[in-house]
Amino acid sequence: MNRRREEEYELYYWPEIQGRGEFIRLALEEAAVPYVDVARLPESEGGGAGAITRLLNGERGNSLPFAPPVLHAGAMWIAQTSLILETLGPRLGLAPADEAGRVMCQQLQLTIADLVAEVHDAHHPIAPSLYYEDQKDEARRRTASFLKERLPKFLRYFEGALGDKEWMVGSVLSYADLSMFQVLAGLEYAFPHAIRDAARLVALGERVTKRPNIAAYLGSKRRIPFNTKGIFRRYPELDLARR
Ligand SMILES: N[C@@H](CCC(=O)N[C@@H](CS)C(=O)NCC(=O)O)C(=O)O
């Protein structure tokens, strides 16, 4: 949704990747609320990566974010993916009604954020500012340990948290389910052989893809394809799980 109208929400995120911005896009898309994906507008309309740079330089907004994604919602400029979702969840009908449920939902989201950081560090174990090609050997070692130890531990945890339920928290879909789907989709792209012993999570992911608004989004040009610039990257030499 890239038309500038009277949209309530503006998302600031890098224009060429799903990245952490995708967790916010999925929530807005599921709720079918109008939003502007600002950096995906043409530069002549204030878009492009320059929109992010201006925000980080303090030329836009009323707070100095450390990094995108940033959501502009009325008077608020909110950074940190998990906090954005915690704020959006009740507004969009994507958070449990009770406090205990909301806390659990955010706990899951923060754990997903931990996993996402480890996925990133698997291909960039030395420094985010270096090219992957400059840390390939270390990436291979780090990814081997990630796939052998850390990913199975995360998957076991999330599989246990889901249990026999239809959705991660309570009895209705929440942003934690959308984020879980996104992580599974990213893992499937990056490490097609690595998702094991997680049949219930995989079924959850499939349920999410069947949500009408999500299905429409996934089939649209608004969904940026996975690529080797984002967090989930397919480097066959790192996909040690296929052995
Ligand atoms: N904890 C933050 C991390 C934000 C983050 O790392 N953003 C990346 C893009 S996905 C970025 O542009 N980082 C720039 C930097 O860390 O200098 C969140 O969950 O939103």
Short mmCIF file of C-alpha atoms and ligand atoms in Angstrom, two decimals:
data_model
loop_
_atom_site.label_atom_id
_atom_site.label_comp_id
_atom_site.label_asym_id
_atom_site.label_seq_id
_atom_site.Cartn_x
_atom_site.Cartn_y
_atom_site.Cartn_z
CA MET A 1 0.00 0.00 0.00
CA ASN A 2 2.16 2.76 -1.25
CA ARG A 3 -0.16 5.65 -2.00
CA ARG A 4 0.23 8.72 0.16
CA ARG A 5 -3.30 9.54 1.31
CA GLU A 6 -4.62 10.20 4.77
CA GLU A 7 -2.98 7.03 6.04
CA GLU A 8 -2.87 6.51 9.75
CA TYR A 9 0.43 4.65 9.71
CA GLU A 10 3.77 5.25 8.06
CA LEU A 11 6.36 2.48 8.09
CA TYR A 12 10.01 3.42 7.68
CA TYR A 13 12.09 0.46 6.63
CA TRP A 14 14.75 -0.40 4.04
CA PRO A 15 12.99 -0.61 0.66
CA GLU A 16 14.66 -3.68 -0.85
CA ILE A 17 14.33 -6.30 1.86
CA GLN A 18 11.75 -7.98 4.03
CA GLY A 19 14.05 -7.76 7.06
CA ARG A 20 12.58 -6.79 10.40
CA GLY A 21 10.14 -4.46 8.65
CA GLU A 22 8.27 -7.50 7.40
CA PHE A 23 6.95 -8.29 10.87
CA ILE A 24 5.24 -4.90 10.86
CA ARG A 25 4.04 -5.20 7.27
CA LEU A 26 2.39 -8.54 8.05
CA ALA A 27 0.46 -7.09 11.00
CA LEU A 28 -0.74 -4.09 8.99
CA GLU A 29 -1.66 -6.30 6.03
CA GLU A 30 -3.57 -8.84 8.14
CA ALA A 31 -5.56 -5.99 9.68
CA ALA A 32 -6.05 -4.40 6.25
CA VAL A 33 -5.31 -0.94 7.57
CA PRO A 34 -3.96 1.67 5.18
CA TYR A 35 -0.26 2.44 5.59
CA VAL A 36 2.55 3.98 3.64
CA ASP A 37 5.75 2.00 3.23
CA VAL A 38 7.61 5.28 2.99
CA ALA A 39 11.01 4.19 1.66
CA ARG A 40 9.32 2.26 -1.15
CA LEU A 41 7.88 5.47 -2.55
CA PRO A 42 9.88 7.09 -5.35
CA GLU A 43 12.61 9.43 -4.17
CA SER A 44 10.72 12.28 -5.85
CA GLU A 45 7.94 11.62 -3.32
CA GLY A 46 10.24 11.51 -0.32
CA GLY A 47 10.93 7.77 -0.52
CA GLY A 48 13.99 5.64 -1.14
CA ALA A 49 16.68 4.80 1.39
CA GLY A 50 17.07 8.57 1.87
CA ALA A 51 13.80 8.54 3.82
CA ILE A 52 15.44 6.26 6.40
CA THR A 53 18.64 8.29 6.51
CA ARG A 54 16.69 11.50 7.12
CA LEU A 55 14.82 9.81 9.96
CA LEU A 56 18.01 8.50 11.55
CA ASN A 57 19.57 11.96 11.20
CA GLY A 58 16.70 13.50 13.11
CA GLU A 59 15.31 15.40 10.13
CA ARG A 60 11.94 13.62 10.53
CA GLY A 61 10.00 12.57 13.58
CA ASN A 62 10.23 13.55 17.21
CA SER A 63 12.55 10.85 18.49
CA LEU A 64 15.96 9.69 17.38
CA PRO A 65 15.64 6.01 16.50
CA PHE A 66 18.73 3.83 16.54
CA ALA A 67 17.66 1.71 13.59
CA PRO A 68 14.61 0.89 11.47
CA PRO A 69 11.90 -0.35 11.45
CA VAL A 70 10.18 2.76 12.74
CA LEU A 71 6.43 3.24 12.77
CA HIS A 72 4.92 6.70 12.66
CA ALA A 73 1.52 6.48 14.32
CA GLY A 74 -0.09 9.84 15.04
CA ALA A 75 2.15 11.67 17.51
CA MET A 76 4.36 8.61 18.07
CA TRP A 77 7.50 7.55 16.24
CA ILE A 78 8.16 4.05 17.51
CA ALA A 79 11.35 2.05 16.97
CA GLN A 80 12.08 -1.57 17.94
CA THR A 81 10.10 -4.25 16.11
CA SER A 82 8.72 -5.89 19.24
CA LEU A 83 7.58 -2.59 20.74
CA ILE A 84 5.92 -1.58 17.49
CA LEU A 85 3.97 -4.85 17.50
CA GLU A 86 3.10 -4.50 21.17
CA THR A 87 1.66 -1.07 20.39
CA LEU A 88 -0.10 -2.12 17.20
CA GLY A 89 -1.43 -5.45 18.51
CA PRO A 90 -4.40 -4.16 20.56
CA ARG A 91 -5.17 -1.44 17.98
CA LEU A 92 -5.36 -3.96 15.14
CA GLY A 93 -7.10 -6.78 17.00
CA LEU A 94 -3.89 -8.82 16.89
CA ALA A 95 -3.21 -9.15 20.62
CA PRO A 96 -4.98 -11.13 23.31
CA ALA A 97 -7.58 -9.25 25.33
CA ASP A 98 -6.18 -10.22 28.73
CA GLU A 99 -2.95 -8.94 30.26
CA ALA A 100 -1.42 -12.39 30.77
CA GLY A 101 -2.06 -13.17 27.11
CA ARG A 102 -0.55 -9.86 25.97
CA VAL A 103 2.56 -10.50 28.07
CA MET A 104 2.93 -14.00 26.63
CA CYS A 105 2.47 -12.66 23.12
CA GLN A 106 5.25 -10.10 23.65
CA GLN A 107 7.48 -12.69 25.30
CA LEU A 108 7.17 -14.85 22.20
CA GLN A 109 7.86 -11.86 19.95
CA LEU A 110 11.01 -10.97 21.91
CA THR A 111 12.19 -14.56 21.64
CA ILE A 112 11.52 -14.45 17.90
CA ALA A 113 13.66 -11.27 17.84
CA ASP A 114 16.45 -13.20 19.57
CA LEU A 115 16.21 -15.91 16.93
CA VAL A 116 16.20 -13.34 14.12
CA ALA A 117 19.39 -11.78 15.54
CA GLU A 118 21.05 -15.21 15.58
CA VAL A 119 19.99 -15.85 11.99
CA HIS A 120 21.60 -12.55 11.01
CA ASP A 121 24.77 -13.31 12.94
CA ALA A 122 25.05 -16.70 11.25
CA HIS A 123 26.03 -14.97 7.99
CA HIS A 124 27.60 -11.91 9.64
CA PRO A 125 29.39 -13.31 12.73
CA ILE A 126 32.24 -10.79 12.78
CA ALA A 127 30.70 -7.43 11.86
CA PRO A 128 27.52 -6.20 10.17
CA SER A 129 29.62 -3.56 8.41
CA LEU A 130 31.76 -6.17 6.61
CA TYR A 131 30.65 -7.98 3.48
CA TYR A 132 29.60 -11.60 3.88
CA GLU A 133 32.46 -12.52 1.54
CA ASP A 134 34.91 -11.07 4.09
CA GLN A 135 33.67 -13.33 6.89
CA LYS A 136 32.76 -16.46 5.01
CA ASP A 137 34.92 -18.86 7.02
CA GLU A 138 33.60 -17.59 10.32
CA ALA A 139 30.07 -17.64 8.92
CA ARG A 140 30.46 -21.30 8.09
CA ARG A 141 31.52 -22.15 11.64
CA ARG A 142 28.84 -19.97 13.19
CA THR A 143 26.09 -21.36 10.96
CA ALA A 144 27.12 -24.93 11.71
CA SER A 145 26.65 -24.31 15.41
CA PHE A 146 23.43 -22.34 14.81
CA LEU A 147 21.89 -25.18 12.80
CA LYS A 148 23.09 -27.92 15.12
CA GLU A 149 22.34 -26.38 18.51
CA ARG A 150 20.55 -23.07 18.53
CA LEU A 151 17.88 -23.48 15.86
CA PRO A 152 16.66 -26.86 17.20
CA LYS A 153 16.49 -25.32 20.69
CA PHE A 154 14.41 -22.37 19.43
CA LEU A 155 12.13 -24.65 17.40
CA ARG A 156 11.60 -26.96 20.38
CA TYR A 157 10.69 -23.97 22.49
CA PHE A 158 8.18 -22.54 20.01
CA GLU A 159 6.72 -25.97 19.24
CA GLY A 160 6.19 -26.46 22.99
CA ALA A 161 4.66 -23.00 23.38
CA LEU A 162 2.19 -23.77 20.60
CA GLY A 163 1.37 -27.22 21.90
CA ASP A 164 -1.92 -28.54 20.54
CA LYS A 165 -3.45 -25.10 20.20
CA GLU A 166 -4.48 -23.56 16.91
CA TRP A 167 -2.65 -20.27 17.66
CA MET A 168 0.39 -19.38 19.77
CA VAL A 169 -1.52 -17.48 22.47
CA GLY A 170 -5.11 -18.11 23.52
CA SER A 171 -7.66 -19.05 20.92
CA VAL A 172 -7.31 -16.31 18.32
CA LEU A 173 -4.62 -15.22 15.89
CA SER A 174 -2.13 -12.67 17.25
CA TYR A 175 0.94 -10.90 15.93
CA ALA A 176 3.02 -13.72 17.44
CA ASP A 177 1.46 -16.11 14.89
CA LEU A 178 2.23 -13.77 12.00
CA SER A 179 5.82 -13.39 13.21
CA MET A 180 6.19 -17.15 13.66
CA PHE A 181 5.03 -17.64 10.09
CA GLN A 182 7.58 -15.08 8.88
CA VAL A 183 10.43 -16.80 10.70
CA LEU A 184 9.44 -20.19 9.30
CA ALA A 185 9.20 -18.77 5.78
CA GLY A 186 12.64 -17.17 6.18
CA LEU A 187 14.18 -20.36 7.52
CA GLU A 188 12.63 -22.36 4.71
CA TYR A 189 14.25 -19.98 2.24
CA ALA A 190 17.66 -19.79 3.91
CA PHE A 191 18.04 -23.35 5.16
CA PRO A 192 15.51 -25.52 3.30
CA HIS A 193 16.59 -28.61 5.21
CA ALA A 194 16.80 -27.21 8.69
CA ILE A 195 13.22 -27.22 9.95
CA ARG A 196 12.86 -30.56 11.68
CA ASP A 197 10.56 -31.92 14.36
CA ALA A 198 8.35 -28.88 14.10
CA ALA A 199 5.25 -30.23 12.36
CA ARG A 200 2.85 -28.22 14.51
CA LEU A 201 4.69 -24.98 13.80
CA VAL A 202 4.73 -25.76 10.09
CA ALA A 203 0.96 -26.34 10.23
CA LEU A 204 0.58 -23.01 12.05
CA GLY A 205 2.54 -21.31 9.27
CA GLU A 206 0.23 -22.86 6.70
CA ARG A 207 -2.82 -21.61 8.59
CA VAL A 208 -1.38 -18.10 8.49
CA THR A 209 -0.81 -18.27 4.73
CA LYS A 210 -4.51 -19.13 4.30
CA ARG A 211 -5.71 -15.96 6.02
CA PRO A 212 -7.38 -14.08 3.15
CA ASN A 213 -5.51 -10.78 3.71
CA ILE A 214 -2.17 -12.54 4.17
CA ALA A 215 -2.74 -14.70 1.08
CA ALA A 216 -3.54 -11.56 -0.94
CA TYR A 217 -0.43 -9.83 0.42
CA LEU A 218 1.87 -12.77 -0.26
CA GLY A 219 0.63 -12.87 -3.85
CA SER A 220 1.10 -9.13 -4.35
CA LYS A 221 4.08 -7.01 -5.39
CA ARG A 222 4.07 -5.51 -1.92
CA ARG A 223 5.71 -8.71 -0.66
CA ILE A 224 9.40 -8.29 -1.47
CA PRO A 225 10.93 -11.66 -2.42
CA PHE A 226 13.57 -13.09 -0.07
CA ASN A 227 17.04 -12.20 -1.30
CA THR A 228 20.68 -12.22 -0.23
CA LYS A 229 20.52 -8.68 1.15
CA GLY A 230 18.08 -9.43 3.94
CA ILE A 231 18.26 -11.24 7.25
CA PHE A 232 17.34 -14.67 5.87
CA ARG A 233 19.86 -15.41 3.13
CA ARG A 234 20.30 -18.49 0.99
CA TYR A 235 23.97 -19.30 0.71
CA PRO A 236 24.15 -22.98 -0.29
CA GLU A 237 27.62 -23.28 1.27
CA LEU A 238 26.10 -22.42 4.67
CA ASP A 239 23.14 -24.79 4.43
CA LEU A 240 24.96 -27.52 6.27
CA ALA A 241 21.68 -29.05 7.38
CA ARG A 242 21.27 -30.71 3.98
CA ARG A 243 24.00 -33.18 4.87
N1 LIG B 1 16.33 -4.45 17.94
C1 LIG B 1 15.97 -3.76 16.73
C2 LIG B 1 17.03 -4.01 15.69
C3 LIG B 1 16.89 -3.07 14.53
C4 LIG B 1 17.91 -3.37 13.45
O1 LIG B 1 18.92 -4.04 13.67
N2 LIG B 1 17.64 -2.87 12.24
C5 LIG B 1 18.53 -3.14 11.12
C6 LIG B 1 17.74 -3.48 9.89
S1 LIG B 1 16.82 -4.97 10.16
C7 LIG B 1 19.36 -1.92 10.84
O2 LIG B 1 19.13 -1.16 9.92
N3 LIG B 1 20.39 -1.76 11.66
C8 LIG B 1 21.34 -0.69 11.53
C9 LIG B 1 22.31 -0.72 12.70
O3 LIG B 1 22.15 -1.55 13.61
O4 LIG B 1 23.21 0.10 12.68
C10 LIG B 1 14.58 -4.21 16.27
O5 LIG B 1 14.18 -5.34 16.62
O6 LIG B 1 13.88 -3.46 15.59
#
